[in-house]
PDB file of N, CA, C and O in Angstrom:
ATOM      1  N   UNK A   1      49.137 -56.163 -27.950  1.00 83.00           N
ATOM      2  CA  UNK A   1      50.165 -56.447 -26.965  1.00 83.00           C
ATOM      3  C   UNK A   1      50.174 -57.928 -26.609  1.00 83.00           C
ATOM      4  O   UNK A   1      51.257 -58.502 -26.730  1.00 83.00           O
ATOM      5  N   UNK A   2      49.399 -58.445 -26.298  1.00 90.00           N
ATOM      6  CA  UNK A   2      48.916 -60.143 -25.968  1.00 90.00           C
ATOM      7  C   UNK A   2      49.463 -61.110 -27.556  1.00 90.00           C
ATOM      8  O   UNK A   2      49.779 -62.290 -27.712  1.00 90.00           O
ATOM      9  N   UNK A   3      49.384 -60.135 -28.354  1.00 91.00           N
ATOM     10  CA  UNK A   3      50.105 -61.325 -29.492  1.00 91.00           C
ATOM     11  C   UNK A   3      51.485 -61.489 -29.203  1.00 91.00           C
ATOM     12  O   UNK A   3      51.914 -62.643 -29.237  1.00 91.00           O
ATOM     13  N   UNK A   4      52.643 -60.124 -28.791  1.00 93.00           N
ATOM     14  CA  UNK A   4      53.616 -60.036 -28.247  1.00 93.00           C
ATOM     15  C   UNK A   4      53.927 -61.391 -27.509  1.00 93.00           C
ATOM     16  O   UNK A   4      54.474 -62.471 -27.731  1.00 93.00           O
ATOM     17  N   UNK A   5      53.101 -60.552 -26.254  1.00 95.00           N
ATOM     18  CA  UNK A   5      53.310 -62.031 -25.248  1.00 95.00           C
ATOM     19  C   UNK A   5      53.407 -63.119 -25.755  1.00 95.00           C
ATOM     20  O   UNK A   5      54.509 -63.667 -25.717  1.00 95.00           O
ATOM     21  N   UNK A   6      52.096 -63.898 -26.501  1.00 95.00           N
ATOM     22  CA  UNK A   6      52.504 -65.063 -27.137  1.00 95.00           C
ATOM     23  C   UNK A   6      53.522 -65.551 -27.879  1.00 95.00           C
ATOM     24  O   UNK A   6      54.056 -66.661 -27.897  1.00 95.00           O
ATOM     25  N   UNK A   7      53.758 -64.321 -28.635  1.00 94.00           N
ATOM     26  CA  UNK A   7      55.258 -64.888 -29.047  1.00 94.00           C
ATOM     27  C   UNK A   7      56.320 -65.057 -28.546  1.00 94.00           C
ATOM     28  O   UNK A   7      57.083 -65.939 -28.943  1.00 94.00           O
ATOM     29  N   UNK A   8      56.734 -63.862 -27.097  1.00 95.00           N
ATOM     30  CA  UNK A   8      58.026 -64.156 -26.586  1.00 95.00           C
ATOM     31  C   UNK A   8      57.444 -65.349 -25.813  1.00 95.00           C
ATOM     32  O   UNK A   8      58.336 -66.084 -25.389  1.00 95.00           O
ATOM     33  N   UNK A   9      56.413 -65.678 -25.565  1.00 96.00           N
ATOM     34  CA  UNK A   9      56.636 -67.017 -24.157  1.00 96.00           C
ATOM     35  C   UNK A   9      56.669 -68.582 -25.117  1.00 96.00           C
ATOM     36  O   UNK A   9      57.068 -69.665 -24.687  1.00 96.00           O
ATOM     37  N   UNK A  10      56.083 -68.272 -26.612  1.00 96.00           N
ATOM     38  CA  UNK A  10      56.507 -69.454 -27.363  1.00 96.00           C
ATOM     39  C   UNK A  10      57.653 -69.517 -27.692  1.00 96.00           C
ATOM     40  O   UNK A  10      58.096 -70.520 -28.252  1.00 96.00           O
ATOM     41  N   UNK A  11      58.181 -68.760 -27.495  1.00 96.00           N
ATOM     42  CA  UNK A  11      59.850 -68.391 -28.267  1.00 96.00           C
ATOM     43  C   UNK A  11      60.607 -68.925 -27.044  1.00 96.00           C
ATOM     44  O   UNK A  11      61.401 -69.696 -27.584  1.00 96.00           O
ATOM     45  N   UNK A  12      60.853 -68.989 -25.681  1.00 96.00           N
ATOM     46  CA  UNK A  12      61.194 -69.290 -24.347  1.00 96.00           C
ATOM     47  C   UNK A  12      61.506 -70.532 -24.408  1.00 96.00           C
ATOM     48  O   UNK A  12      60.659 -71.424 -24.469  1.00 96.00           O
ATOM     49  N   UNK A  13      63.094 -70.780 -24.397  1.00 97.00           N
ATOM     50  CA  UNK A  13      63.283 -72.609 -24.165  1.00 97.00           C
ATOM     51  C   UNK A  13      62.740 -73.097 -22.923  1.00 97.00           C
ATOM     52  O   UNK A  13      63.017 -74.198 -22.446  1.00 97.00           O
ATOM     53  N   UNK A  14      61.731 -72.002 -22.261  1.00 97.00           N
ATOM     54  CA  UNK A  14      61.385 -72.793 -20.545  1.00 97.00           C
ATOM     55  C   UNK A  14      60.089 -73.079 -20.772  1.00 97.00           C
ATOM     56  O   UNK A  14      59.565 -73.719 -19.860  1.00 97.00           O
ATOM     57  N   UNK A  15      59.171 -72.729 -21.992  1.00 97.00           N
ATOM     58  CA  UNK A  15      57.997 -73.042 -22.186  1.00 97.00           C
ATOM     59  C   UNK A  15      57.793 -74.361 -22.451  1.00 97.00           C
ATOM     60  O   UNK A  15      57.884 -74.479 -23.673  1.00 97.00           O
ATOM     61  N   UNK A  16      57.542 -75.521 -21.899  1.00 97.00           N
ATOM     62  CA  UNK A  16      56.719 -76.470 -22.431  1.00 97.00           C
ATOM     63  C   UNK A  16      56.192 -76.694 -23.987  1.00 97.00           C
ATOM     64  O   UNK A  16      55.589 -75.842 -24.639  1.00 97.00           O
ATOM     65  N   UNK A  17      56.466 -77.711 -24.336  1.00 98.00           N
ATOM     66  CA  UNK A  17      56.558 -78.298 -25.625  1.00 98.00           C
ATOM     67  C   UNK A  17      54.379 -77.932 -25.922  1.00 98.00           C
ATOM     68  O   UNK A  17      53.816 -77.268 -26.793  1.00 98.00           O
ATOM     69  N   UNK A  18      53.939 -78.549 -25.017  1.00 97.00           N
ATOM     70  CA  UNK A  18      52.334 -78.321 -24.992  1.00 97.00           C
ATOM     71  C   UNK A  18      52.101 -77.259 -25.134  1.00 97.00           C
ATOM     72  O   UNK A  18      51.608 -76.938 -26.215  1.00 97.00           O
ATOM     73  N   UNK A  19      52.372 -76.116 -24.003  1.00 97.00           N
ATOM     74  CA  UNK A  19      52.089 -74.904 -24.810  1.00 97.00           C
ATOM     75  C   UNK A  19      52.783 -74.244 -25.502  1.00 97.00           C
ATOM     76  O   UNK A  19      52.779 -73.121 -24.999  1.00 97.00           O
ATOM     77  N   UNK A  20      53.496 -74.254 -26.516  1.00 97.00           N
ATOM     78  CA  UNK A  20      53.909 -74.056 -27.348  1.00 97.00           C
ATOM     79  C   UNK A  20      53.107 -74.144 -28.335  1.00 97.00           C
ATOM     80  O   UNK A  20      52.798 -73.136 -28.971  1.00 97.00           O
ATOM     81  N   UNK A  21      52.559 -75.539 -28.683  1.00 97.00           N
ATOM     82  CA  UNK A  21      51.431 -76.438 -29.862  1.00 97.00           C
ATOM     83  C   UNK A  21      50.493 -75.249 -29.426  1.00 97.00           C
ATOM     84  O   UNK A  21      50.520 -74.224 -30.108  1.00 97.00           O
ATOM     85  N   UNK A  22      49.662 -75.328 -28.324  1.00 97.00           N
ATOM     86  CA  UNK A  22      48.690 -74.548 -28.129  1.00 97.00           C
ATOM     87  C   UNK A  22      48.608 -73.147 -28.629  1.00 97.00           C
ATOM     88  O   UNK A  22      47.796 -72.629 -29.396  1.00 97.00           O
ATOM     89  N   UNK A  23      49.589 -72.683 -28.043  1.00 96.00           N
ATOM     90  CA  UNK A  23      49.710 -70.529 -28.822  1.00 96.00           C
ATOM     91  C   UNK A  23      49.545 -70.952 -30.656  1.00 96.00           C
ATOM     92  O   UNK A  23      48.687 -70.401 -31.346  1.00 96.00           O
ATOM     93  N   UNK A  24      50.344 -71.812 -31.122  1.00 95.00           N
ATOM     94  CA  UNK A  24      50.541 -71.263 -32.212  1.00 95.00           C
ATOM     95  C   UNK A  24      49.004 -72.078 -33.060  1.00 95.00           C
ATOM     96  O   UNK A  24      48.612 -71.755 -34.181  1.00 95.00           O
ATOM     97  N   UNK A  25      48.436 -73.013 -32.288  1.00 94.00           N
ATOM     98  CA  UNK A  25      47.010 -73.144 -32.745  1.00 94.00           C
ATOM     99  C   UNK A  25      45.989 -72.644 -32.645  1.00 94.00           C
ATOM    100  O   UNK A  25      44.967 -72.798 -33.313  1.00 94.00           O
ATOM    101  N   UNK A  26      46.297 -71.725 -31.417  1.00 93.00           N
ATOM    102  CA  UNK A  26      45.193 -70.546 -31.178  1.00 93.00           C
ATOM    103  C   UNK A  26      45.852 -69.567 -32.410  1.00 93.00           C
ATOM    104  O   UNK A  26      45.241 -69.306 -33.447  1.00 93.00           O
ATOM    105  N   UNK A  27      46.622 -69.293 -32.228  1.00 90.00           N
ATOM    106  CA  UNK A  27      47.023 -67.953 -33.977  1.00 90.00           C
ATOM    107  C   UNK A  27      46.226 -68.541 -35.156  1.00 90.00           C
ATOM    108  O   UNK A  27      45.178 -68.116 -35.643  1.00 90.00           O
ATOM    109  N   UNK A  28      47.106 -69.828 -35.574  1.00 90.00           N
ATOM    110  CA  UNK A  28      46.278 -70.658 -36.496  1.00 90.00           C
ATOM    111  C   UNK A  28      44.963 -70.215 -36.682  1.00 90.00           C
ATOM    112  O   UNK A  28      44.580 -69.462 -37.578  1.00 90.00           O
ATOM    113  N   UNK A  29      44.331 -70.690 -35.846  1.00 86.00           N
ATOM    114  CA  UNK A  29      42.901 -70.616 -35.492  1.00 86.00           C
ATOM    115  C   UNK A  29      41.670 -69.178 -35.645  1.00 86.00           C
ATOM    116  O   UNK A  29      40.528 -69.056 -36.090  1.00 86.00           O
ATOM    117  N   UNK A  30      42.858 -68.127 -34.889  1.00 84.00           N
ATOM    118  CA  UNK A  30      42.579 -67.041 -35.412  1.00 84.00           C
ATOM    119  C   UNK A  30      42.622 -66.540 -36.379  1.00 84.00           C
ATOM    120  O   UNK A  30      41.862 -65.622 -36.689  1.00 84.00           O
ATOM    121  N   UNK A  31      43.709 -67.103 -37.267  1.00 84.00           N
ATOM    122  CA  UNK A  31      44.315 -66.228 -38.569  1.00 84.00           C
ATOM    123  C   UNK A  31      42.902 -67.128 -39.580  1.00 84.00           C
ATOM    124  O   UNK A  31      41.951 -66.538 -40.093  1.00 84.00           O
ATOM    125  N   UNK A  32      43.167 -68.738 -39.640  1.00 82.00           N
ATOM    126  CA  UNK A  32      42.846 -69.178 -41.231  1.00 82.00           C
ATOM    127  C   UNK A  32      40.984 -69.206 -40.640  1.00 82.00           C
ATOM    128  O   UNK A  32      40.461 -69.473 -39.558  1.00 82.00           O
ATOM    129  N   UNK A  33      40.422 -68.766 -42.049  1.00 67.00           N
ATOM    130  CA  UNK A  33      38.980 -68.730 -42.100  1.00 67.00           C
ATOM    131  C   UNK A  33      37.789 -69.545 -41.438  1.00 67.00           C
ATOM    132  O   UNK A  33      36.645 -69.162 -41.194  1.00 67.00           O
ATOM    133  N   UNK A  34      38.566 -71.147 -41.154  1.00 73.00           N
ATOM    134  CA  UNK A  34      37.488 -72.106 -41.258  1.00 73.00           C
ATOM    135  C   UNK A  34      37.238 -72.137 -39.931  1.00 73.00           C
ATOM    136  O   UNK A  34      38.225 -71.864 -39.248  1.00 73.00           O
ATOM    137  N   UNK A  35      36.188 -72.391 -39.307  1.00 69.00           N
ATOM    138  CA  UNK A  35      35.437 -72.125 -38.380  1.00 69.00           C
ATOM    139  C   UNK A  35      34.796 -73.419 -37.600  1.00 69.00           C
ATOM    140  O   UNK A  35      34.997 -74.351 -38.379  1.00 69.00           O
ATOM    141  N   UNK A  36      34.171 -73.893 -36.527  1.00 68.00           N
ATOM    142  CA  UNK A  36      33.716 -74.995 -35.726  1.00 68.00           C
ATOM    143  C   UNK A  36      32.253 -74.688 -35.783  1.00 68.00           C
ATOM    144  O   UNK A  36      31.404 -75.564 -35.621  1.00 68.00           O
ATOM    145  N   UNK A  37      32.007 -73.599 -35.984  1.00 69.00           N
ATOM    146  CA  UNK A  37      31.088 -72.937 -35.421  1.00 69.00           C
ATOM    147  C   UNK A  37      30.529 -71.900 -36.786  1.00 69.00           C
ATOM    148  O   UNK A  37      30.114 -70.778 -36.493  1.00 69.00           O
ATOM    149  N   UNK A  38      30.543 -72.246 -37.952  1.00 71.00           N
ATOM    150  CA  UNK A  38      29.944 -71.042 -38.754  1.00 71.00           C
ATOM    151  C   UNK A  38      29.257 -69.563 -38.634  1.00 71.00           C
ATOM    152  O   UNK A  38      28.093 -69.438 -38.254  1.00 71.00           O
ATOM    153  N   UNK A  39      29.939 -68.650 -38.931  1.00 67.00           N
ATOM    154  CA  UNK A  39      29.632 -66.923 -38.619  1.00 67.00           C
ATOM    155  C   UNK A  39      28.234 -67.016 -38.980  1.00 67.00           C
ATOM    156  O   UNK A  39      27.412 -66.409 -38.294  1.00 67.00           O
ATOM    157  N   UNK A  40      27.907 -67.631 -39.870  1.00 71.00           N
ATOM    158  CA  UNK A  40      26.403 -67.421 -40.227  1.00 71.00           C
ATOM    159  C   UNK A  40      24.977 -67.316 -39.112  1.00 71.00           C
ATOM    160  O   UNK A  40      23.933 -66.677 -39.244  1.00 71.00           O
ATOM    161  N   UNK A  41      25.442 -68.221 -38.005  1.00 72.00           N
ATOM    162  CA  UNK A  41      24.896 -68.685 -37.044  1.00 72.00           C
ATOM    163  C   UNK A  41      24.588 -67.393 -35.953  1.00 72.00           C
ATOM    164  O   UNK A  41      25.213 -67.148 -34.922  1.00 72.00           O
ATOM    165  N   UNK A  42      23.940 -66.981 -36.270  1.00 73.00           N
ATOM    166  CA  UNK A  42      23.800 -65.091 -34.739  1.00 73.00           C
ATOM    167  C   UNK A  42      24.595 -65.352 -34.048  1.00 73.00           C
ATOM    168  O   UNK A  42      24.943 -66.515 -33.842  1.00 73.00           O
ATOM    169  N   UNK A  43      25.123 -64.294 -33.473  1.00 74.00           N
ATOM    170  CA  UNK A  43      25.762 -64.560 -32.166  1.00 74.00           C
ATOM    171  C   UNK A  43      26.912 -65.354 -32.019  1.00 74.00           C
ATOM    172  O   UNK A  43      27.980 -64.749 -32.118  1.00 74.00           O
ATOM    173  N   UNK A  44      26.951 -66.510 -31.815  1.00 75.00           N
ATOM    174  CA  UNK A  44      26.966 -67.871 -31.309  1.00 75.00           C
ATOM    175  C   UNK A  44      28.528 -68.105 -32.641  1.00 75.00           C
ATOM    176  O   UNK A  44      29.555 -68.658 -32.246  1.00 75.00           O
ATOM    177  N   UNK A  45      28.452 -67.782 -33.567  1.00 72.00           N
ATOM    178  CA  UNK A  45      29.442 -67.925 -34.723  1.00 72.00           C
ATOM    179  C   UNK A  45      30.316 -67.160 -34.824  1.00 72.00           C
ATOM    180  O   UNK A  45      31.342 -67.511 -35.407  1.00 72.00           O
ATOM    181  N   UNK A  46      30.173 -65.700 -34.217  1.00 72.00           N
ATOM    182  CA  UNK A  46      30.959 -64.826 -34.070  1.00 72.00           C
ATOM    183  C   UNK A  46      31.864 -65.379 -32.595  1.00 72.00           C
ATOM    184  O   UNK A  46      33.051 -65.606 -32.831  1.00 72.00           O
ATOM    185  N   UNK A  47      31.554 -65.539 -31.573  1.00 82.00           N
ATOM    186  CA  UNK A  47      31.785 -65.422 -30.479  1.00 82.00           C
ATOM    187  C   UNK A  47      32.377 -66.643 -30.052  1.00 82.00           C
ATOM    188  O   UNK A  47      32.937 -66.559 -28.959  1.00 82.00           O
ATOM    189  N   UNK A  48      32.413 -67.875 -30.669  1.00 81.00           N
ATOM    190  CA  UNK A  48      32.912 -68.822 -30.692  1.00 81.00           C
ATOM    191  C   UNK A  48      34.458 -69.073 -30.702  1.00 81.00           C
ATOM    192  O   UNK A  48      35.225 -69.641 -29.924  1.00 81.00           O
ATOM    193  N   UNK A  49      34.625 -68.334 -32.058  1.00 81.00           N
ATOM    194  CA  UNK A  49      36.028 -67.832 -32.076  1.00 81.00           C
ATOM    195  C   UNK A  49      36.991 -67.000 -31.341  1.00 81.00           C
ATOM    196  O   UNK A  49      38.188 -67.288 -31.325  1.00 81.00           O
ATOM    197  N   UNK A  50      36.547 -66.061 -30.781  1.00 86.00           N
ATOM    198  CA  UNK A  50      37.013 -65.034 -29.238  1.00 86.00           C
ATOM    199  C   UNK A  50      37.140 -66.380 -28.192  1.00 86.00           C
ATOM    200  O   UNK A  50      38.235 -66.610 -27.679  1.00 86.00           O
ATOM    201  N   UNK A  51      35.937 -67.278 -27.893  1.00 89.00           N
ATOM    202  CA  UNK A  51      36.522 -68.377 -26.807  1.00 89.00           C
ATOM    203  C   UNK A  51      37.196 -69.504 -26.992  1.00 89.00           C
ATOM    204  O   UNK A  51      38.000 -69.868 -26.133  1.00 89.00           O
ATOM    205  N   UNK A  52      36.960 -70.316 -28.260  1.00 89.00           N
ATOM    206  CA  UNK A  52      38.068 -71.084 -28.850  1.00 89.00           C
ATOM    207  C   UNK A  52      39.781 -70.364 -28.286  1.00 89.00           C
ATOM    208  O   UNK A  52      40.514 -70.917 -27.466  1.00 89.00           O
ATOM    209  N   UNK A  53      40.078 -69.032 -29.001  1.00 92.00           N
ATOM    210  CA  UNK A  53      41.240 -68.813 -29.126  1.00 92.00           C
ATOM    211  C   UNK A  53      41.727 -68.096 -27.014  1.00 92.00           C
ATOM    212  O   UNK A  53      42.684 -68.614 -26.438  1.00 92.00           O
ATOM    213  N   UNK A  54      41.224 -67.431 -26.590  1.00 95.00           N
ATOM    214  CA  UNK A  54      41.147 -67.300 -25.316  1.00 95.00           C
ATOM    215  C   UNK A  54      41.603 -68.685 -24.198  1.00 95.00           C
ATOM    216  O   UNK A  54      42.561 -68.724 -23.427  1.00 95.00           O
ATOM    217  N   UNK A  55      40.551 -69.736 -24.444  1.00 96.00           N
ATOM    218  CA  UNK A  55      40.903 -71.007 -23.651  1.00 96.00           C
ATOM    219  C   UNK A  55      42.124 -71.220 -24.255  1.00 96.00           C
ATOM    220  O   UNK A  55      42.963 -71.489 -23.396  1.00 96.00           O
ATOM    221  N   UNK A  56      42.635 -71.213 -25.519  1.00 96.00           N
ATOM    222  CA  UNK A  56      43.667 -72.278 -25.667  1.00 96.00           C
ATOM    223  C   UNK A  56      44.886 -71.196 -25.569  1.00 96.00           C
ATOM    224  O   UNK A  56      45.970 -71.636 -25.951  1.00 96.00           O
ATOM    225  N   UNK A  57      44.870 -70.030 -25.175  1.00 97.00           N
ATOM    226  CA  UNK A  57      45.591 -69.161 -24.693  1.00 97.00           C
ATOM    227  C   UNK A  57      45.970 -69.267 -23.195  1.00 97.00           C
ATOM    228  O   UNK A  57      47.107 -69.447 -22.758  1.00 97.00           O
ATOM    229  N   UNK A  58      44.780 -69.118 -22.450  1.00 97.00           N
ATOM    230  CA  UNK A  58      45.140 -69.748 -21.219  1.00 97.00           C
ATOM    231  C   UNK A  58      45.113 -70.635 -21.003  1.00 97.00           C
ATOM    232  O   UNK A  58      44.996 -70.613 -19.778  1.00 97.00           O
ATOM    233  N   UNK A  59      45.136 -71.695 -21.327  1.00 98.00           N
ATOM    234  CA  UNK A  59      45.569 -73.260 -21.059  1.00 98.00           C
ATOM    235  C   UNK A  59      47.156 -73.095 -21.453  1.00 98.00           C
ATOM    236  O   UNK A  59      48.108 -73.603 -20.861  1.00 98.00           O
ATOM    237  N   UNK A  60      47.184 -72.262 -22.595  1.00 98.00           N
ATOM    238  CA  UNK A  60      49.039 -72.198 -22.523  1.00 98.00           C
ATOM    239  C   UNK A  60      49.643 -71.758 -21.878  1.00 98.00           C
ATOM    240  O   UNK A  60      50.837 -72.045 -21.798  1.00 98.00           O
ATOM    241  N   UNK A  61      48.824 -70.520 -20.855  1.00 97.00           N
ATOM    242  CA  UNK A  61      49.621 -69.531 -20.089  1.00 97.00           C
ATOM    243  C   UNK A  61      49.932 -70.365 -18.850  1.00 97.00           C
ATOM    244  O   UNK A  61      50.951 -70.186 -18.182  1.00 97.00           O
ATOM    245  N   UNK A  62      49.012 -71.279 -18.576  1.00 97.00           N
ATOM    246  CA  UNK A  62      48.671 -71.938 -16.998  1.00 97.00           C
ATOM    247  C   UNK A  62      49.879 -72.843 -17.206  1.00 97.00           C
ATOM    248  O   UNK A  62      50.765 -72.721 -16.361  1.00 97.00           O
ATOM    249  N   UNK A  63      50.077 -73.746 -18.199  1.00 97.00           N
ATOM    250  CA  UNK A  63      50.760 -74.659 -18.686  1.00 97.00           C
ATOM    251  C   UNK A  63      52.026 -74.277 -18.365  1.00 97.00           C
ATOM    252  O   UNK A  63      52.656 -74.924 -17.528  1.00 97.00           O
ATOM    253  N   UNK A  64      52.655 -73.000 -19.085  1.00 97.00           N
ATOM    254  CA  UNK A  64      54.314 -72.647 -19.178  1.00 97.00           C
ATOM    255  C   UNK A  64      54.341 -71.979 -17.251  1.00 97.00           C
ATOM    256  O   UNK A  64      53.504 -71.682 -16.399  1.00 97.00           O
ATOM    257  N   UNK A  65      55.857 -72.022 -17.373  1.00 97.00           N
ATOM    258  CA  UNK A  65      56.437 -71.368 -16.212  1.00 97.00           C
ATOM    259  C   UNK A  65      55.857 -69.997 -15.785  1.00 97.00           C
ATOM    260  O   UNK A  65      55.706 -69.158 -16.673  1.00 97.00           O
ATOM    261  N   UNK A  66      55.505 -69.676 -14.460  1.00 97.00           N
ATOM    262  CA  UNK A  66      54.830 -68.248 -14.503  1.00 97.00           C
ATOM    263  C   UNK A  66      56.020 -67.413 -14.771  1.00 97.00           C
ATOM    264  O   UNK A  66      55.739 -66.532 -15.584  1.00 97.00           O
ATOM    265  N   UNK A  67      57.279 -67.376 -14.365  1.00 97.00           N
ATOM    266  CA  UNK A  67      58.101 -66.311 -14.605  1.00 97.00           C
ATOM    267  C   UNK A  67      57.825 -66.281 -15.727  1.00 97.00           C
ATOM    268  O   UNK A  67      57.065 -65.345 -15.971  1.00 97.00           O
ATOM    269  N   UNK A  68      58.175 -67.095 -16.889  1.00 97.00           N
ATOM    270  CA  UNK A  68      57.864 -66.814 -18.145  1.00 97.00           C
ATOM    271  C   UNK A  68      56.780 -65.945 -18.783  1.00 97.00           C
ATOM    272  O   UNK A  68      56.845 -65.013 -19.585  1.00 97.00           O
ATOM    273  N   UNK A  69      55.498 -66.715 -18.006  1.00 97.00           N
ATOM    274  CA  UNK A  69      54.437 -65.575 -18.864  1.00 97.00           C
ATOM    275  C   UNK A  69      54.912 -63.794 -18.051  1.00 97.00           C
ATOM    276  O   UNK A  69      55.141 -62.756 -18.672  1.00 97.00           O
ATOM    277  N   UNK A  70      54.927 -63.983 -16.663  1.00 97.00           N
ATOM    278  CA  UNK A  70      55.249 -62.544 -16.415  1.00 97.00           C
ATOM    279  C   UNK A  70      56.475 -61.595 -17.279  1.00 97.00           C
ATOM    280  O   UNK A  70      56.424 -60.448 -17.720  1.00 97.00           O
ATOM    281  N   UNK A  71      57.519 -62.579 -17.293  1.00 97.00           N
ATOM    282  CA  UNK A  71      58.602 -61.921 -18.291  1.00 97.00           C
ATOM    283  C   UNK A  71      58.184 -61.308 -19.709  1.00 97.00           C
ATOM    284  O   UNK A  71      58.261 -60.154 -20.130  1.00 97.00           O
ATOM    285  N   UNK A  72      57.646 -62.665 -20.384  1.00 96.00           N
ATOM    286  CA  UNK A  72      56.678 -62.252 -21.434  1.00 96.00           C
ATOM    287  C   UNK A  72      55.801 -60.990 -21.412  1.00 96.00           C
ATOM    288  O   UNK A  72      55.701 -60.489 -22.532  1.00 96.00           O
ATOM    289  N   UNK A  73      55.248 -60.449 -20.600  1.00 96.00           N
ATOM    290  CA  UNK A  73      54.598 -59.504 -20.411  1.00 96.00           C
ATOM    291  C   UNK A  73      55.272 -57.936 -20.265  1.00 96.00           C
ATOM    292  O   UNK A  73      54.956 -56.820 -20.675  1.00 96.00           O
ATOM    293  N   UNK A  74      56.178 -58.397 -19.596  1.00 96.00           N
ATOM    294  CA  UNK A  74      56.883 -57.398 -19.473  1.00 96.00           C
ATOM    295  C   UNK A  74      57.940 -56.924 -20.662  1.00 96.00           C
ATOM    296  O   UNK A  74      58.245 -55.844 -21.168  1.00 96.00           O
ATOM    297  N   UNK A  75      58.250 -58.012 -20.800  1.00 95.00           N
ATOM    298  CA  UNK A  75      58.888 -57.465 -22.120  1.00 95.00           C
ATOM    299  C   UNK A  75      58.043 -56.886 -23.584  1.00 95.00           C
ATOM    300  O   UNK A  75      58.592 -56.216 -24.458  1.00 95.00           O
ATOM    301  N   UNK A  76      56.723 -57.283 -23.596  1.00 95.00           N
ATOM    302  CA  UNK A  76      55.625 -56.924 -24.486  1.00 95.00           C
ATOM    303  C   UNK A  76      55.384 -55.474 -23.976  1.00 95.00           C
ATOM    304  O   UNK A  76      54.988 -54.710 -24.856  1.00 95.00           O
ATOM    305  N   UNK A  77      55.514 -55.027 -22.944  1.00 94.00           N
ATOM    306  CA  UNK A  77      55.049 -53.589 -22.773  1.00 94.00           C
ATOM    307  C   UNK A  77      56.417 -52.697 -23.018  1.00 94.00           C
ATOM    308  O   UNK A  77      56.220 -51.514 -23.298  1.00 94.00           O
ATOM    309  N   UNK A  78      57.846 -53.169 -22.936  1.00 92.00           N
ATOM    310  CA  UNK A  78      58.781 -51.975 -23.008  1.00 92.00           C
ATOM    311  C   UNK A  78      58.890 -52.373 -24.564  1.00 92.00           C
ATOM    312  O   UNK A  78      59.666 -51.699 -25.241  1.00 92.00           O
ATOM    313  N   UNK A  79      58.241 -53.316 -25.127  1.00 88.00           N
ATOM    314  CA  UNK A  79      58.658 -53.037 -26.834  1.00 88.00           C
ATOM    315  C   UNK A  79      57.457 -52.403 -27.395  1.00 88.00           C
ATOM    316  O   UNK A  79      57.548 -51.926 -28.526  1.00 88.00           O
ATOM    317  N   UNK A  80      56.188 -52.323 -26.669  1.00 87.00           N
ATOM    318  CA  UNK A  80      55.472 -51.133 -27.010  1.00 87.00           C
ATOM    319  C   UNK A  80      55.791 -49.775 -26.594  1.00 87.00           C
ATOM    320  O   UNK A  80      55.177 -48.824 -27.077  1.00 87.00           O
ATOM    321  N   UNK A  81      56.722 -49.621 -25.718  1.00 86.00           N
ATOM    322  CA  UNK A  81      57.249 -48.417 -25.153  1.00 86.00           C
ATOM    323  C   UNK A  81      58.394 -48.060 -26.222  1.00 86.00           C
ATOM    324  O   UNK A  81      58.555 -46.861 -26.446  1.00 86.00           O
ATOM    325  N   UNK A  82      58.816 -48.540 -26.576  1.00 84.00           N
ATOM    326  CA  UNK A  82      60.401 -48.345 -27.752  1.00 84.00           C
ATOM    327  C   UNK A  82      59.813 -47.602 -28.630  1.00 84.00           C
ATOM    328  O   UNK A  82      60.126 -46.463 -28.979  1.00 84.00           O
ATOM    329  N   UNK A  83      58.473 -48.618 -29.188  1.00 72.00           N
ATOM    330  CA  UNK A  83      58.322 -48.325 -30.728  1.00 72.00           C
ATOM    331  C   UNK A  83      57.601 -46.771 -31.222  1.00 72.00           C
ATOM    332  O   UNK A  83      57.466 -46.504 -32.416  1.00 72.00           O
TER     333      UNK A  83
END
């Protein structure tokens, strides 16, 4: 549901140009393999990636208009309700 969100509030001509960059570098980030922090590492390699992509999620959310993220939200739950 939270990927939703990110997309309708990047999609929003009221979102800020900054977070905009931000959502789609946290996806980035999530999606391609390479890492800051190597998985190899216990713990610490896994978990890196969950807070990497989290902060730069909310730094986007704080960033854009709140109606927006609330709209965003809301509209992420009646298109899980449709489908």
């Amino acid at each position: 549901r939270e990927l939703r969100v990110c997309r309708i509030v990047a999609a929003d001509q009221r979102t800020p140009k900054l977070s905009k960059v931000l959502l789609w570098v946290a996806l980035g980030y999530a999606v391609v393999p390479i890492d800051l922090i190597p998985n190899l590492i216990p713990v610490i390699g896994l978990v890196d990636d969950v807070v990497i992509v989290t902060l730069l999620v909310a730094v986007a959310y704080r960033n854009a208009p709140r109606a927006v993220v609330i709209e965003g939200r809301r509209r992420a739950v009646e298109t899980a309700r449709s489908s």
